[in-house]
Short mmCIF file of C-alpha atoms in Angstrom, two decimals:
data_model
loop_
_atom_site.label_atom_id
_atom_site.label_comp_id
_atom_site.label_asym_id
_atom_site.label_seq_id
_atom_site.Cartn_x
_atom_site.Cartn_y
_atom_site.Cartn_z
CA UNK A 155 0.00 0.00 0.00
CA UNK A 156 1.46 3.35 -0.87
CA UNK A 157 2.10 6.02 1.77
CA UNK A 158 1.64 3.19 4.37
CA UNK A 159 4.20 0.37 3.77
CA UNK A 160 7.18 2.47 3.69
CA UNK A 161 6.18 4.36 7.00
CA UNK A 162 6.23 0.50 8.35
CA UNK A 163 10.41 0.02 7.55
CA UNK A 164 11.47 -2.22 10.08
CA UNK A 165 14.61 -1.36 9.74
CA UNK A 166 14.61 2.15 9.51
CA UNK A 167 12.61 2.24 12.90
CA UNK A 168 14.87 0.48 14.83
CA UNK A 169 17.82 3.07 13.70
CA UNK A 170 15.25 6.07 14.46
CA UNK A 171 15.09 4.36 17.73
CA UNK A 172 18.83 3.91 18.73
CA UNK A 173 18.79 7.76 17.48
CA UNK A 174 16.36 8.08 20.11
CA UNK A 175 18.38 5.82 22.57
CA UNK A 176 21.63 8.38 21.70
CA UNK A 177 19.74 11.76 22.01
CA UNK A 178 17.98 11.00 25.45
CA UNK A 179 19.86 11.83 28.64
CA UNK A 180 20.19 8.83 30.74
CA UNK A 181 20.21 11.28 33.89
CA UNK A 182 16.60 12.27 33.10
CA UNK A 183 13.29 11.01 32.65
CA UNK A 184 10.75 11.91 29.55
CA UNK A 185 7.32 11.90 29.76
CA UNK A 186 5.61 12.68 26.57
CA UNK A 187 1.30 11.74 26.34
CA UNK A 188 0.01 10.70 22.95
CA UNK A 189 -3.26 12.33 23.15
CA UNK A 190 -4.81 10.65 20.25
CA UNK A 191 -6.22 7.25 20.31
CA UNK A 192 -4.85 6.40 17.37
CA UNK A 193 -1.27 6.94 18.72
CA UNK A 194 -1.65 4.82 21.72
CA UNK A 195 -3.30 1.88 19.18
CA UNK A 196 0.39 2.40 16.79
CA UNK A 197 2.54 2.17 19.77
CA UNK A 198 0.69 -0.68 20.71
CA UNK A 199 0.24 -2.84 17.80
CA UNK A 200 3.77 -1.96 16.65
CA UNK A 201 5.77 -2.99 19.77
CA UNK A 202 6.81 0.60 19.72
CA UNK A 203 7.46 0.71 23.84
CA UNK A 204 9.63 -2.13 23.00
CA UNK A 205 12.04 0.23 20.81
CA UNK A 206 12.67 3.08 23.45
CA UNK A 207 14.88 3.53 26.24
CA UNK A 208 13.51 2.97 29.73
CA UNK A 209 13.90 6.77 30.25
CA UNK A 210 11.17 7.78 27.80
CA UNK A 211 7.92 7.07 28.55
CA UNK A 212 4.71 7.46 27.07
CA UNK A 213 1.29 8.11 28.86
CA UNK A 214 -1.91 7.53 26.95
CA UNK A 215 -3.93 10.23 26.80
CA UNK A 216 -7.95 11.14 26.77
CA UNK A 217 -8.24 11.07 22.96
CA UNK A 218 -10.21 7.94 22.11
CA UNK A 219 -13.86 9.07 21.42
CA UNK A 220 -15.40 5.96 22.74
CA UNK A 221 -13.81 6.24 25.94
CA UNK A 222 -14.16 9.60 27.42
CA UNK A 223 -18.26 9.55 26.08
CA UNK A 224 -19.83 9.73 29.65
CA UNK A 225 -22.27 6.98 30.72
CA UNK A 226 -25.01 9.17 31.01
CA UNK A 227 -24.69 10.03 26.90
CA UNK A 228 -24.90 6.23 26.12
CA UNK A 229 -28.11 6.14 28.44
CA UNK A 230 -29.51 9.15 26.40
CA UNK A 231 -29.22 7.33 23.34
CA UNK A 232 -30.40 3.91 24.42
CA UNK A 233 -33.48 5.92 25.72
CA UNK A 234 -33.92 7.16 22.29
CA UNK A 235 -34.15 3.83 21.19
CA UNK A 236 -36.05 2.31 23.48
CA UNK A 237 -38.63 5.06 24.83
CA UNK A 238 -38.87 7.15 21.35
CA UNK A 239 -38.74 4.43 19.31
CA UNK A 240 -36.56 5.87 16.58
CA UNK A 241 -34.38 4.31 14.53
CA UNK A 242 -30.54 5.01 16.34
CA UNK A 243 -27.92 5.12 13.65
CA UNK A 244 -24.47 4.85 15.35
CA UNK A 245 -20.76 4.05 14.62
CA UNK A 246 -20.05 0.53 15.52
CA UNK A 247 -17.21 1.82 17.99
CA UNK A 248 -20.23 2.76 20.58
CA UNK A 249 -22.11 -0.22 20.77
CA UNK A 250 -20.28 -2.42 23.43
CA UNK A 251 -19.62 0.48 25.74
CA UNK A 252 -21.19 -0.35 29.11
CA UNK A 253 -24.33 1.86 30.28
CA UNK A 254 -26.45 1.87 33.23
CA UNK A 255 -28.65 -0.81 34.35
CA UNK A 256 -26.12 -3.18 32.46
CA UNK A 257 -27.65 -2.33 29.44
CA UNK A 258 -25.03 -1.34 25.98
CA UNK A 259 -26.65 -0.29 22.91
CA UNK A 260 -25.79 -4.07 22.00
CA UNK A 261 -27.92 -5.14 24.60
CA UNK A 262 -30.59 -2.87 23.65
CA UNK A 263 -30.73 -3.83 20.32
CA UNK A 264 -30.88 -7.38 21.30
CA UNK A 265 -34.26 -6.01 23.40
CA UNK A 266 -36.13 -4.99 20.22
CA UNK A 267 -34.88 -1.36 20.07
CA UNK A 268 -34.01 -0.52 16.27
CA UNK A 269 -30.19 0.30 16.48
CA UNK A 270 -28.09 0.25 13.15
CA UNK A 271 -24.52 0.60 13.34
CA UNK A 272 -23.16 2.86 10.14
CA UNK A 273 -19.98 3.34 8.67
CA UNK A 274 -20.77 6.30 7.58
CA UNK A 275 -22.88 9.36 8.80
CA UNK A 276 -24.28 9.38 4.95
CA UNK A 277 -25.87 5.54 5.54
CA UNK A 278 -27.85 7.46 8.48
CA UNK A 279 -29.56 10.05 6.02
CA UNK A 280 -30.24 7.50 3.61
CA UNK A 281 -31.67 5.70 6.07
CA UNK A 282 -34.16 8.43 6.58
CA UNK A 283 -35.18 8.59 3.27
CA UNK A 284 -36.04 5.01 2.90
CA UNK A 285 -38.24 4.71 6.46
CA UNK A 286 -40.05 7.99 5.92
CA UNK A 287 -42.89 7.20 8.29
CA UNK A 288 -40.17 6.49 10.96
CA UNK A 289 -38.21 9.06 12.92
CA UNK A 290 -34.20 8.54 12.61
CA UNK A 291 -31.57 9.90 15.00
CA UNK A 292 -27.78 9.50 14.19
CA UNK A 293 -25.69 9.30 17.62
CA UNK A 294 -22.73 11.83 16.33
CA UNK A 295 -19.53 11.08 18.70
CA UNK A 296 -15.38 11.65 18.27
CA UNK A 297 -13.14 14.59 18.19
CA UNK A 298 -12.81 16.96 14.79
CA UNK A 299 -12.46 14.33 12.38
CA UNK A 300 -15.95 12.93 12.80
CA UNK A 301 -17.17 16.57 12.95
CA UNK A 302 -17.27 17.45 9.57
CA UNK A 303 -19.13 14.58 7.61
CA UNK A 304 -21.94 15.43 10.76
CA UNK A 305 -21.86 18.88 9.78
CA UNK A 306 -21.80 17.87 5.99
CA UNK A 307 -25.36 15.41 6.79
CA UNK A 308 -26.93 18.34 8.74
CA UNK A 309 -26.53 20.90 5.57
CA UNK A 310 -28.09 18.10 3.62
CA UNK A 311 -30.40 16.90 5.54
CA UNK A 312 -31.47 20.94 5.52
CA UNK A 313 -31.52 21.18 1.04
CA UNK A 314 -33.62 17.61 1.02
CA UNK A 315 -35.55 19.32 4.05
CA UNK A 316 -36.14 16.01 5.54
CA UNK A 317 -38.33 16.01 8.43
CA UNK A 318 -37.25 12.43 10.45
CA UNK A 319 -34.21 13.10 10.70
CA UNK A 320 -31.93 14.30 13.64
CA UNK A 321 -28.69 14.33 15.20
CA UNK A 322 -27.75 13.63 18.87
CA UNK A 323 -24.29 15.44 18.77
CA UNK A 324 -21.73 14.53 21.41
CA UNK A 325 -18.54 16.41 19.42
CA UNK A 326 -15.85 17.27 21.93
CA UNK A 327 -12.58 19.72 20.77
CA UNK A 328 -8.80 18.46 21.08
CA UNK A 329 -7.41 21.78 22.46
CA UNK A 330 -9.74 22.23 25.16
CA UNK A 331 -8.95 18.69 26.34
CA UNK A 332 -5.19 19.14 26.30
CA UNK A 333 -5.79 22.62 28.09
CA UNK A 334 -7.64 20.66 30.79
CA UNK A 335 -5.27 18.35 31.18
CA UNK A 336 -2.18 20.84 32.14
CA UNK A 337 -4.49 22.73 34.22
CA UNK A 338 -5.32 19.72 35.90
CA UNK A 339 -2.73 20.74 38.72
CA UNK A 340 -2.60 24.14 40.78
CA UNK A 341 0.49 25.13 39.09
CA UNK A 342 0.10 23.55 35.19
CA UNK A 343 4.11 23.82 35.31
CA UNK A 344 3.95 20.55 37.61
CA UNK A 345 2.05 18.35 35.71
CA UNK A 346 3.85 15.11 35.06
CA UNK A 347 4.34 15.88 31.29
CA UNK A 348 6.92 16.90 29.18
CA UNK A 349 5.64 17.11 25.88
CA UNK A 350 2.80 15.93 23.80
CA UNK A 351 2.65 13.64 20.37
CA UNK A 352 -0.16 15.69 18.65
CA UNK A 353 -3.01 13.97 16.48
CA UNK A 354 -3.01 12.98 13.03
CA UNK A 355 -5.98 13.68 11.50
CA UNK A 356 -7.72 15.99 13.97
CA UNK A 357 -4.80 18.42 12.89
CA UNK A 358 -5.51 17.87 9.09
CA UNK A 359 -9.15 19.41 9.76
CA UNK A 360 -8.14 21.85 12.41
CA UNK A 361 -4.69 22.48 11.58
CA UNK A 362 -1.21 23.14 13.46
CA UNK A 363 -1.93 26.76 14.71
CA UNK A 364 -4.44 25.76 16.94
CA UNK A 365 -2.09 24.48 19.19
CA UNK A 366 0.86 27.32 18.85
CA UNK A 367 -1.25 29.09 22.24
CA UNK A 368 -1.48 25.84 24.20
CA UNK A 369 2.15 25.65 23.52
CA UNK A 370 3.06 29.58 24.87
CA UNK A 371 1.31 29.39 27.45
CA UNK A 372 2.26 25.74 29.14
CA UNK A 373 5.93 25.31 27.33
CA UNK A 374 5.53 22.27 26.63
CA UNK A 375 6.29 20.90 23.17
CA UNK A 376 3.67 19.49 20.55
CA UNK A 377 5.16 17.70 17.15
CA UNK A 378 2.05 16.53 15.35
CA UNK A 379 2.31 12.99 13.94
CA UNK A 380 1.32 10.61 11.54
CA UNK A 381 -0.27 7.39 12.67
CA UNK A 382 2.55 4.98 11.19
CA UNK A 383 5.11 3.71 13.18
CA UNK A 384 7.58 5.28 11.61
CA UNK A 385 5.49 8.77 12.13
CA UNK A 386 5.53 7.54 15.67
CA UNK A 387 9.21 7.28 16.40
CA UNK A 388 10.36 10.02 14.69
CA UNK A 389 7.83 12.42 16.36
CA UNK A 390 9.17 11.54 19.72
CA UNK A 391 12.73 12.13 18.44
CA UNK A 392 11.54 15.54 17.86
CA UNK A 393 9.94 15.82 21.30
CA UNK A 394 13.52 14.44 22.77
CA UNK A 395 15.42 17.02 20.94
CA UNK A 396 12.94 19.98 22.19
CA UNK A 397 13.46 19.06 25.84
CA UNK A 398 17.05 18.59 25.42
CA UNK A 399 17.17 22.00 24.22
CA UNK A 400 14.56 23.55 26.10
CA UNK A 401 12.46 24.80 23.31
CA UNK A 402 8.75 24.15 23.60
CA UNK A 403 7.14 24.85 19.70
CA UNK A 404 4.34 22.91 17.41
CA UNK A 405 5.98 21.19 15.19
CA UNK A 406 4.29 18.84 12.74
CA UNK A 407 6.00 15.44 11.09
CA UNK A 408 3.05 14.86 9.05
CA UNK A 409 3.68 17.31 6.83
CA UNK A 410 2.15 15.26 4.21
CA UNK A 411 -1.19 15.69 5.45
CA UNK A 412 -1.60 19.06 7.81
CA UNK A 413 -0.86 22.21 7.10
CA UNK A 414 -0.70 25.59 9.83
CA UNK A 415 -4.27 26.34 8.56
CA UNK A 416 -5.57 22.64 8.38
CA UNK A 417 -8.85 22.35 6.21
CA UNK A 418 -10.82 25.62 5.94
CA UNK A 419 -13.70 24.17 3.50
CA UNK A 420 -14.55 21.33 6.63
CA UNK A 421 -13.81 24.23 9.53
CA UNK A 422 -16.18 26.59 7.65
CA UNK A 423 -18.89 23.99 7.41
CA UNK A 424 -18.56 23.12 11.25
CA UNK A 425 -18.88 26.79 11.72
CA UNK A 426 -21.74 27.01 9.87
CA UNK A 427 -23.48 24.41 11.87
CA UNK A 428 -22.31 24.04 15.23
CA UNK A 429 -21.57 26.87 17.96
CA UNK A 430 -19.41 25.92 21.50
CA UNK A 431 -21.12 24.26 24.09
CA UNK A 432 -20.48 26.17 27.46
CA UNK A 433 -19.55 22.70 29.16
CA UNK A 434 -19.52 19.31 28.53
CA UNK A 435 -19.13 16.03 30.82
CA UNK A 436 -16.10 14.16 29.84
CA UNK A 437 -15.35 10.45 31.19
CA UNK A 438 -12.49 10.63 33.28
CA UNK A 439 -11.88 14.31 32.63
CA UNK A 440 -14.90 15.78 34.52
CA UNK A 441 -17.10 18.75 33.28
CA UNK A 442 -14.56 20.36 31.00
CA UNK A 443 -15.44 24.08 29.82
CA UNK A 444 -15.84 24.71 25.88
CA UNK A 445 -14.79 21.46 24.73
CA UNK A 446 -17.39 20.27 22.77
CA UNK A 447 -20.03 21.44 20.25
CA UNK A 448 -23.84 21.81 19.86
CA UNK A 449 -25.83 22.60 16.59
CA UNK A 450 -26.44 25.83 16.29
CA UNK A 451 -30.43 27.20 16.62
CA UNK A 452 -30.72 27.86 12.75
CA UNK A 453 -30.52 24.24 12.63
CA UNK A 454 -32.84 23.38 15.89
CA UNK A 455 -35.09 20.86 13.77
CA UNK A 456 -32.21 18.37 13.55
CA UNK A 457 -30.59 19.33 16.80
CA UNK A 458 -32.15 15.21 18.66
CA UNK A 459 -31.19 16.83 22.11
CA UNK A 460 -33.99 19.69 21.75
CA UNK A 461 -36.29 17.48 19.63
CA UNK A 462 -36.64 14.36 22.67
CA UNK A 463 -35.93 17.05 25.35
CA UNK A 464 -32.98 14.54 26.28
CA UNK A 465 -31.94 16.12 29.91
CA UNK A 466 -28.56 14.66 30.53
CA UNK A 467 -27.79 12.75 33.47
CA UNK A 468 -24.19 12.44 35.19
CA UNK A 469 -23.63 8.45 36.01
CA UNK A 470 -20.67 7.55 38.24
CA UNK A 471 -18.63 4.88 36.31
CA UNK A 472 -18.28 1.46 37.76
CA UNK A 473 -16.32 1.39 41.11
CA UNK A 474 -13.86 -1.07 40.31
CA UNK A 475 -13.25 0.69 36.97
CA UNK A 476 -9.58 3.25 36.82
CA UNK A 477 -10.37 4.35 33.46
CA UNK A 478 -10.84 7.96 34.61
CA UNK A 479 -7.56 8.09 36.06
CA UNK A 480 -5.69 5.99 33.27
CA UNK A 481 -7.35 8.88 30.76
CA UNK A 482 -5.50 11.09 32.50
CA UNK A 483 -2.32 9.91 32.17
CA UNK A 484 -2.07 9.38 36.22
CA UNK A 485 -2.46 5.37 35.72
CA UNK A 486 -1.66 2.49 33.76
CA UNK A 487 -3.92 -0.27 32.65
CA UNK A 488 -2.28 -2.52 34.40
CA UNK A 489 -2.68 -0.57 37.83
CA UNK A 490 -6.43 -1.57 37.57
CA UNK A 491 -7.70 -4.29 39.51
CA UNK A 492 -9.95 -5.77 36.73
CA UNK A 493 -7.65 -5.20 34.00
CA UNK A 494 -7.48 -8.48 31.63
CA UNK A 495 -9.28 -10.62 34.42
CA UNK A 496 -13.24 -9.01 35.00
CA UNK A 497 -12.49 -5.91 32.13
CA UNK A 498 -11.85 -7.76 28.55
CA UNK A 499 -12.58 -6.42 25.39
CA UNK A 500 -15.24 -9.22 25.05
CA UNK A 501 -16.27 -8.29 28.25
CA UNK A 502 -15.36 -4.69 29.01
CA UNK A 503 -16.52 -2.66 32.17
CA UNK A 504 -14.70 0.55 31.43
CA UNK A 505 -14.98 1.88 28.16
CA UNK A 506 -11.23 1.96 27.96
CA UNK A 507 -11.54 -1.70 26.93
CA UNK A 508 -14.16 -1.30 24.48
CA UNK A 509 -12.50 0.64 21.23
CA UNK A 510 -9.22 -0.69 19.55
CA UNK A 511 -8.20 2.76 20.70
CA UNK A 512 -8.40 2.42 24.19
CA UNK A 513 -5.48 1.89 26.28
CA UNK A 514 -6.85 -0.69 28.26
CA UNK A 515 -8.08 -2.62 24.63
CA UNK A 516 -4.86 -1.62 22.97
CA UNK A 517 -2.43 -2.52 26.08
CA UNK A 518 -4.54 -5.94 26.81
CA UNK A 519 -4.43 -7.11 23.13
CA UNK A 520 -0.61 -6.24 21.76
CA UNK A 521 1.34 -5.79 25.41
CA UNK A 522 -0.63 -8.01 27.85
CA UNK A 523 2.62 -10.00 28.16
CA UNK A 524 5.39 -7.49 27.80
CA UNK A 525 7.74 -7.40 30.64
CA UNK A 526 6.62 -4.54 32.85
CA UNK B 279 -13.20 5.58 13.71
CA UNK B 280 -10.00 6.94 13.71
CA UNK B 281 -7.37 4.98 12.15
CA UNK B 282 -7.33 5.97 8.30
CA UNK B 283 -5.21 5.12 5.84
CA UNK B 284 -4.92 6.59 2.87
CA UNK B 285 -6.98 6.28 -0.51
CA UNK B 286 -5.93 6.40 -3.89
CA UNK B 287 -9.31 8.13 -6.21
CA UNK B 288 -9.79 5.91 -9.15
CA UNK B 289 -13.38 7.51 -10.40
CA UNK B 290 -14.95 10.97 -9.71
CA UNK B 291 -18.76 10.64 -9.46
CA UNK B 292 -21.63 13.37 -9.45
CA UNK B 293 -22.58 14.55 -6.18
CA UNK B 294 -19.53 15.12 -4.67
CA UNK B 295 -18.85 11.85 -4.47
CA UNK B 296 -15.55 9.65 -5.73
CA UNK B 297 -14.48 5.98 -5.86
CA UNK B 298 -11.41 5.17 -4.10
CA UNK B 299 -9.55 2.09 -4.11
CA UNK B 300 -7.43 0.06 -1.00
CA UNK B 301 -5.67 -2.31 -1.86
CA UNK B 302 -8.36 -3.72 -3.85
CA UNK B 303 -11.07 -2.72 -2.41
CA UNK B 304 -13.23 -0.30 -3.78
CA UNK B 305 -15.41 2.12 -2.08
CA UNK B 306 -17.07 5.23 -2.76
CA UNK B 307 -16.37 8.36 -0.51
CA UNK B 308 -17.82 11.79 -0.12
CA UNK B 309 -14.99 14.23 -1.26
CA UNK B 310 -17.40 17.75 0.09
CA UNK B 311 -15.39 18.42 2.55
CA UNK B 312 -12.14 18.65 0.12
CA UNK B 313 -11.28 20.67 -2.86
CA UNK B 314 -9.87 19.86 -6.14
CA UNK B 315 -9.86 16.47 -5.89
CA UNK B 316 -8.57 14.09 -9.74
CA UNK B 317 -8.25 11.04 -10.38
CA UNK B 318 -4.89 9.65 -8.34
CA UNK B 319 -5.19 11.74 -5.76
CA UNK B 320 -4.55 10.17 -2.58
CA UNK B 321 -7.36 11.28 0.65
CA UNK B 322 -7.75 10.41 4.01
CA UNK B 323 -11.15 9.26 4.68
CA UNK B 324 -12.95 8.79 7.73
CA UNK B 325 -16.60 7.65 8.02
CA UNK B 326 -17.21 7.73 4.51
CA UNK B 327 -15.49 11.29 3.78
CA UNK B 328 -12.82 12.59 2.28
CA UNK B 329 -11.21 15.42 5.26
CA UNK B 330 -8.19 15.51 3.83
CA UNK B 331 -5.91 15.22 0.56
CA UNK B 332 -1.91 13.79 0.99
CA UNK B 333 0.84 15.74 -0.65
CA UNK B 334 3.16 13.59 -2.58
CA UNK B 335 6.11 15.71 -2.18
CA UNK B 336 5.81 15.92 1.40
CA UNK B 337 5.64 12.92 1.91
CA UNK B 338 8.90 12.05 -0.57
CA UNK B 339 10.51 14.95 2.03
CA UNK B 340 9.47 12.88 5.03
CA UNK B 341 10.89 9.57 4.10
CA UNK B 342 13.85 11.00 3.13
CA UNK B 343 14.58 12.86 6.23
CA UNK B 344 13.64 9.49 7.86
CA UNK B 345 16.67 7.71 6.01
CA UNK B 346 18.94 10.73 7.00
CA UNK B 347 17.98 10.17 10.51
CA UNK B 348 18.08 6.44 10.66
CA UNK B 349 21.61 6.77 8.91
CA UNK B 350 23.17 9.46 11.14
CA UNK B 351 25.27 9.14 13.96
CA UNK B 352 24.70 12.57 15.54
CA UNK B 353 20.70 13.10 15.61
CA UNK B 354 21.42 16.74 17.11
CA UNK B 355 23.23 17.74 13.67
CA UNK B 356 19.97 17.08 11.85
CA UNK B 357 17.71 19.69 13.13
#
């Protein structure tokens, strides 16, 4: 496959890595967070911990979708399903996350309640127009690469003027998550964290400059990578090198893909459609101020939230469950008691073990038996 | 949801819509939220849409500087 194979070179990532092993200072630890999902699934599946020196270490951090979607949003859309009896179009990813009462959308959908998983947002429209005596709600989740395509269905769904169809939109924001996390501490200087590996894709919508603030105010370096493993490696060469010089600046190793001003057609479309959200509840990362979006009143009539009156309701995750902690970068999967023995993918109880993207999914299916 | 690879456009369609091929398989994408998309363009698609479009050159710039790292002795000289 072109542009993916020859980001896979073996070879060429094990002499990135002893580059790595020669530009870290053995008389100093790093700690660098992938935020993105899609990192932590990489360095997972390609043995990348394997490759480093015990001196650099990487947390996972809050950006899997699945995972940091609060109990209380999966409730809202079961009850969509079950009490308004619409047809809930959703990406597969959601389906196995644990809700209350034991119920999943899974298990709901097992009950009777119509529930179609989608790959694509587009399925969900068409959807609508085939069952036009039926009402159809698409449960819109992830960070600002699902964003778009919702906002691209909305402006459709408003030139076909469809009237059974809505959106239930849980979109959260990248920045305002990585913000949270350094001022997670009274003094954000203290936080455990030395630098960040920035998304992939989320930066080819949003672009690099979104970050060049995060990175004046908290000094601490961002290098935006690809999601191969030899994107991977070399971005946390880059971090290395930073720290060792004390610089903290965005810079971006996917140059193939993101640009300073990212995608302005998709950013103008989500501006057309959705507008901040003064606070949203985030798994693991609490109420978290402007990080997520909400469709904007022009578009009310497809806005599911206003249509069902769906009050959200804050659910404590299970008690056994670390997730919120290992979102945070604070713990490991392994630190959790139920990790691998009650929490499996086939059986997860934190959502962490439910997407490929989770750390506790990732960790338990491609490091389960790496020496710790 | 997240992990994309990317696509390689064999066929542009009406609607804003293109078929892209994977390794032999073939799928058709929404390319609205791109511009100026031809034929052998290669996209990154998520959920059924095009959000982004690779740059060839960039990415010839990036391996290279990969092989210059991998080959180097002194990683602080190549900054």
């Amino acid at each position: 496959m072109k542009y993916v194979d020859e980001f896979r070179d073996g070879e060429l990532a094990r002499a990135l890595a002893n580059a790595i092993a020669k530009a870290a200072d053995p008389a100093r630890t790093y700690r660098l967070m992938e935020f993105c999902g899609g990192h932590t699934h990489a360095i997972s599946r390609y043995g990348l911990l394997d490759l480093l020196p015990p001196n650099v270490r990487m947390i996972h951090g809050p950006g899997c979708p699945v995972c940091v979607l609060p109990i209380g949003r999966i409730d809202s859309a079961i009850a969509l399903a079950t009490q308004h009896d619409v047809i809930l179009c959703t990406y597969a990813d959601t389906m196995r996350v644990p809700a209350s009462g034991g119920l999943s959308l899974f298990k709901a959908k097992a009950q009777g309640a119509d529930i179609r998983m989608v790959y694509s947002c587009d399925d969900a429209l068409r959807i609508a127009q085939e069952n036009p005596s039926r009402e159809v709600v698409f449960f819109a989740i992830g960070f600002e690469t699902t964003t778009p395509p919702t906002a691209a269905i909305i402006l459709q769904a408003a030139r076909l003027n469809l009237t059974n169809f809505s959106v239930f939109c849980n979109h959260v924001l990248t920045p305002a998550a990585m913000v949270h996390i350094m001022e997670s501490e009274q003094d954000p200087a203290a936080v455990a964290i030395d630098g960040f590996v920035g998304p992939a894709h989320v930066s080819t919508v949003i672009g690099s400059a979104p970050y060049e603030a995060f990175v004046a105010r908290y000094q601490r370096p961002v290098v935006i990578a690809g999601f191969e493993p030899l994107d991977v490696i070399q971005s946390i060469l880059m971090l290395v090198l930073q720290i060792n010089e004390g610089r903290a600046e965005v810079e971006n190793e996917f140059t193939r893909a993101v640009t300073r001003e990212g995608n302005r057609k998709a950013q103008a479309m989500c501006g057309q459609v959705f507008e901040m959200r003064e606070s949203f509840d985030w798994r693991g990362l609490g109420e978290v101020p402007y990080s997520a979006l909400k469709i904007r009143p022009e578009f009310a009539q497809f806005d599911a939230e206003l249509r069902y009156q769906i009050a959200y309701l804050q659910v404590p995750d299970h008690k056994a469950c670390e997730c919120a902690a290992i979102l945070r970068g604070h713990k490991r999967p392994t630190d959790c008691k139920v990790f691998g023995t009650v929490c499996t993918p086939d059986h997860p109880i934190g959502a962490c073990m439910v997407s490929s993207e989770g750390a506790c999914a990732a960790h338990y299916t491609y490091g389960r038996f790496r020496v710790v | 949801m997240c992990l994309a690879i990317p696509a390689r456009v064999t066929e542009l369609l009406d609607g804003d819509q293109a078929r892209i091929e994977l390794s032999g398989v073939h799928k058709v994408v929404s390319i609205a939220l791109v511009e100026e998309v031809a034929v052998g363009d290669y996209l990154i698609v998520h959920v059924g849409f095009a959000i982004g479009k690779l740059d060839p050159d960039e990415a010839a710039q990036t391996l290279a500087l990969f092989a210059q790292m991998g080959s180097s002795v002194d990683p602080a000289t190549l900054i």
